[in-house]
Amino acid sequence: DGRASQPERHRRLRRKKVYVPANTIVNCDFLISVPVMKVHMGCGISAAFKNYVGTGPRIVYGSKGAFSNDDLHRKHSLEGRIDSFIIDLAAFHPPDYCVVDAIRGLQYSEHRADRPDQEVRSNIILAGEDPVATDALVANIMGYKPADLEFLHMASQRQMGTMDLRNVEVAGDEPDRLRRRWGKA
């Protein structure tokens, strides 16, 4: 199944990771994450925390001529999952505010897949000061259980916010009214 044995997996987990965060992220006074709501193969959903993949300097993490930070994925993913490295990157400076574009999002794949039903139109904007709660609310609206998303546990353990939606004050529409099942990646 391609999964590493327990001893090998523990060796990889203990390996020291070195990150090169963008100076703009580390030294800014106030950071606003403005992602588009989508599903994602490597962590479940794409929202405020997944948005950090784009902050890695391309000169460090991109292959020559490539637009993506493919080296970041290759060197820091664990068994194809990006949960740990997006939270590691966010730890340098967690978002002070999040504004999630949920007007239109993508289901089935984080990239356009030429499926006529891939785009989901929700016509909503989510915003919040707690990035964990914001991503947990995004997950809930997309039909995920926030407790099933590893990166939310990691961010919560690092005290970046709460993933328990019972402890989150929501202004505006009732989130349960907005919830629907998105096609998973």
Short mmCIF file of C-alpha atoms in Angstrom, two decimals:
data_model
loop_
_atom_site.label_atom_id
_atom_site.label_comp_id
_atom_site.label_asym_id
_atom_site.label_seq_id
_atom_site.Cartn_x
_atom_site.Cartn_y
_atom_site.Cartn_z
CA ASP A 1 0.00 0.00 0.00
CA GLY A 2 3.03 2.30 -0.14
CA ARG A 3 2.91 3.17 3.55
CA ALA A 4 6.14 3.16 5.50
CA SER A 5 6.70 0.64 8.28
CA GLN A 6 6.30 1.95 11.83
CA PRO A 7 10.08 2.20 12.54
CA GLU A 8 10.68 3.98 9.21
CA ARG A 9 7.74 6.34 9.79
CA HIS A 10 9.04 7.23 13.27
CA ARG A 11 12.51 7.92 11.84
CA ARG A 12 10.97 10.31 9.32
CA LEU A 13 8.88 12.02 12.00
CA ARG A 14 12.00 12.59 14.12
CA ARG A 15 13.97 14.01 11.19
CA LYS A 16 14.71 17.67 11.77
CA LYS A 17 12.93 19.84 9.23
CA VAL A 18 14.39 23.12 8.13
CA TYR A 19 12.06 25.69 6.61
CA VAL A 20 12.82 28.90 4.81
CA PRO A 21 9.78 31.10 5.47
CA ALA A 22 9.18 34.26 3.46
CA ASN A 23 10.57 37.33 5.21
CA THR A 24 7.30 39.14 4.41
CA ILE A 25 5.35 36.58 6.45
CA VAL A 26 7.71 36.42 9.41
CA ASN A 27 8.19 40.18 9.80
CA CYS A 28 4.79 41.62 8.92
CA ASP A 29 2.79 43.47 11.55
CA PHE A 30 -0.58 41.99 10.66
CA LEU A 31 -1.25 38.99 8.43
CA ILE A 32 -4.52 38.35 6.62
CA SER A 33 -5.00 35.01 4.86
CA VAL A 34 -7.41 35.27 1.89
CA PRO A 35 -7.92 31.79 0.39
CA VAL A 36 -10.58 30.30 -1.84
CA MET A 37 -12.58 27.42 -0.32
CA LYS A 38 -11.70 24.12 -2.08
CA VAL A 39 -11.18 20.45 -1.38
CA HIS A 40 -7.56 19.28 -1.27
CA MET A 41 -5.98 15.88 -1.82
CA GLY A 42 -3.10 16.42 0.63
CA CYS A 43 -5.01 17.75 3.69
CA GLY A 44 -8.76 17.53 3.00
CA ILE A 45 -9.64 21.18 2.52
CA SER A 46 -7.93 24.28 1.25
CA ALA A 47 -8.56 27.38 3.35
CA ALA A 48 -6.55 29.69 5.66
CA PHE A 49 -3.82 27.22 6.67
CA LYS A 50 -3.39 25.53 3.29
CA ASN A 51 -2.90 29.03 1.89
CA TYR A 52 0.59 29.00 3.48
CA VAL A 53 1.90 26.71 0.73
CA GLY A 54 1.91 29.76 -1.53
CA THR A 55 4.06 31.74 0.91
CA GLY A 56 7.14 29.53 0.55
CA PRO A 57 9.74 31.39 -1.52
CA ARG A 58 9.80 29.91 -5.05
CA ILE A 59 13.54 30.51 -5.22
CA VAL A 60 13.89 27.93 -2.42
CA TYR A 61 10.98 25.55 -3.05
CA GLY A 62 10.22 25.75 -6.76
CA SER A 63 11.89 23.84 -9.57
CA LYS A 64 13.38 25.95 -12.32
CA GLY A 65 10.58 27.20 -14.54
CA ALA A 66 7.87 25.76 -12.27
CA PHE A 67 5.09 27.87 -10.80
CA SER A 68 4.39 25.62 -7.81
CA ASN A 69 6.40 25.01 -4.66
CA ASP A 70 6.88 21.36 -5.60
CA ASP A 71 10.08 21.04 -3.55
CA LEU A 72 8.16 22.04 -0.42
CA HIS A 73 5.76 19.15 -1.04
CA ARG A 74 8.52 16.71 -1.91
CA LYS A 75 10.77 17.40 1.08
CA HIS A 76 8.21 18.09 3.79
CA SER A 77 5.16 15.93 3.05
CA LEU A 78 4.65 12.80 5.09
CA GLU A 79 3.12 9.91 3.16
CA GLY A 80 1.60 12.37 0.67
CA ARG A 81 0.03 14.46 3.45
CA ILE A 82 0.86 18.15 3.86
CA ASP A 83 -0.78 18.66 7.27
CA SER A 84 2.47 19.00 9.22
CA PHE A 85 4.26 21.39 6.91
CA ILE A 86 1.35 23.82 6.49
CA ILE A 87 1.11 24.11 10.27
CA ASP A 88 4.91 24.39 10.59
CA LEU A 89 4.83 27.28 8.10
CA ALA A 90 1.87 28.90 9.84
CA ALA A 91 3.71 28.72 13.17
CA PHE A 92 6.18 31.36 11.97
CA HIS A 93 3.28 33.86 11.97
CA PRO A 94 -0.27 32.49 12.22
CA PRO A 95 -2.88 34.55 10.40
CA ASP A 96 -4.19 37.44 12.45
CA TYR A 97 -7.35 37.46 10.36
CA CYS A 98 -8.84 35.15 7.74
CA VAL A 99 -11.21 36.01 4.90
CA VAL A 100 -12.31 32.89 3.00
CA ASP A 101 -13.79 33.33 -0.46
CA ALA A 102 -16.62 30.81 -0.52
CA ILE A 103 -18.51 32.53 -3.31
CA ARG A 104 -17.35 29.76 -5.64
CA GLY A 105 -15.16 26.82 -4.73
CA LEU A 106 -13.94 23.56 -6.19
CA GLN A 107 -15.02 20.04 -5.26
CA TYR A 108 -13.42 16.72 -6.34
CA SER A 109 -9.99 18.32 -6.95
CA GLU A 110 -8.07 21.41 -5.88
CA HIS A 111 -7.34 22.09 -9.56
CA ARG A 112 -9.80 22.56 -12.38
CA ALA A 113 -10.62 19.09 -13.72
CA ASP A 114 -13.03 20.06 -16.53
CA ARG A 115 -15.96 18.52 -14.70
CA PRO A 116 -19.17 20.46 -15.28
CA ASP A 117 -20.20 19.93 -11.63
CA GLN A 118 -16.81 20.75 -10.07
CA GLU A 119 -17.57 24.36 -9.21
CA VAL A 120 -19.72 24.87 -6.12
CA ARG A 121 -21.44 28.21 -5.77
CA SER A 122 -22.13 29.10 -2.13
CA ASN A 123 -22.24 32.91 -2.38
CA ILE A 124 -20.73 33.39 1.07
CA ILE A 125 -17.66 34.97 2.61
CA LEU A 126 -16.33 33.65 5.92
CA ALA A 127 -14.12 35.82 8.10
CA GLY A 128 -12.60 35.39 11.51
CA GLU A 129 -9.76 36.14 13.90
CA ASP A 130 -9.24 32.49 14.86
CA PRO A 131 -7.68 30.60 11.92
CA VAL A 132 -8.41 27.16 13.42
CA ALA A 133 -12.08 28.02 14.01
CA THR A 134 -12.33 29.57 10.53
CA ASP A 135 -10.92 26.45 8.85
CA ALA A 136 -13.08 24.21 11.05
CA LEU A 137 -16.16 26.17 9.96
CA VAL A 138 -15.09 25.88 6.31
CA ALA A 139 -14.69 22.12 6.78
CA ASN A 140 -18.11 21.86 8.40
CA ILE A 141 -19.80 23.80 5.60
CA MET A 142 -18.14 21.49 3.05
CA GLY A 143 -19.54 18.42 4.82
CA TYR A 144 -16.34 17.38 6.61
CA LYS A 145 -16.04 16.65 10.29
CA PRO A 146 -13.40 19.11 11.54
CA ALA A 147 -12.14 16.44 13.97
CA ASP A 148 -11.15 14.31 10.95
CA LEU A 149 -8.67 16.91 9.67
CA GLU A 150 -5.20 16.31 11.11
CA PHE A 151 -3.90 19.83 10.44
CA LEU A 152 -6.68 21.29 12.62
CA HIS A 153 -5.56 19.08 15.53
CA MET A 154 -1.96 20.16 14.98
CA ALA A 155 -2.86 23.87 14.89
CA SER A 156 -5.06 23.53 17.96
CA GLN A 157 -2.26 21.73 19.85
CA ARG A 158 0.05 24.64 18.98
CA GLN A 159 -2.54 27.01 20.46
CA MET A 160 -3.33 28.75 17.18
CA GLY A 161 -7.06 28.55 17.94
CA THR A 162 -9.98 26.24 18.68
CA MET A 163 -11.46 23.64 16.38
CA ASP A 164 -14.48 23.01 18.61
CA LEU A 165 -17.29 24.85 16.83
CA ARG A 166 -19.40 24.76 20.01
CA ASN A 167 -16.96 27.35 21.40
CA VAL A 168 -17.11 29.62 18.36
CA GLU A 169 -19.37 32.63 18.09
CA VAL A 170 -20.77 32.94 14.58
CA ALA A 171 -22.38 36.15 13.33
CA GLY A 172 -24.58 35.96 10.27
CA ASP A 173 -26.31 32.91 8.80
CA GLU A 174 -26.54 29.76 10.86
CA PRO A 175 -23.65 27.52 9.63
CA ASP A 176 -25.79 24.36 9.61
CA ARG A 177 -28.07 26.00 7.01
CA LEU A 178 -25.04 26.46 4.73
CA ARG A 179 -23.70 22.93 5.12
CA ARG A 180 -23.74 20.60 2.15
CA ARG A 181 -21.70 17.61 1.09
CA TRP A 182 -18.92 18.53 -1.32
CA GLY A 183 -17.30 15.87 -3.52
CA LYS A 184 -14.08 14.89 -1.76
CA ALA A 185 -10.70 14.99 -3.43
#
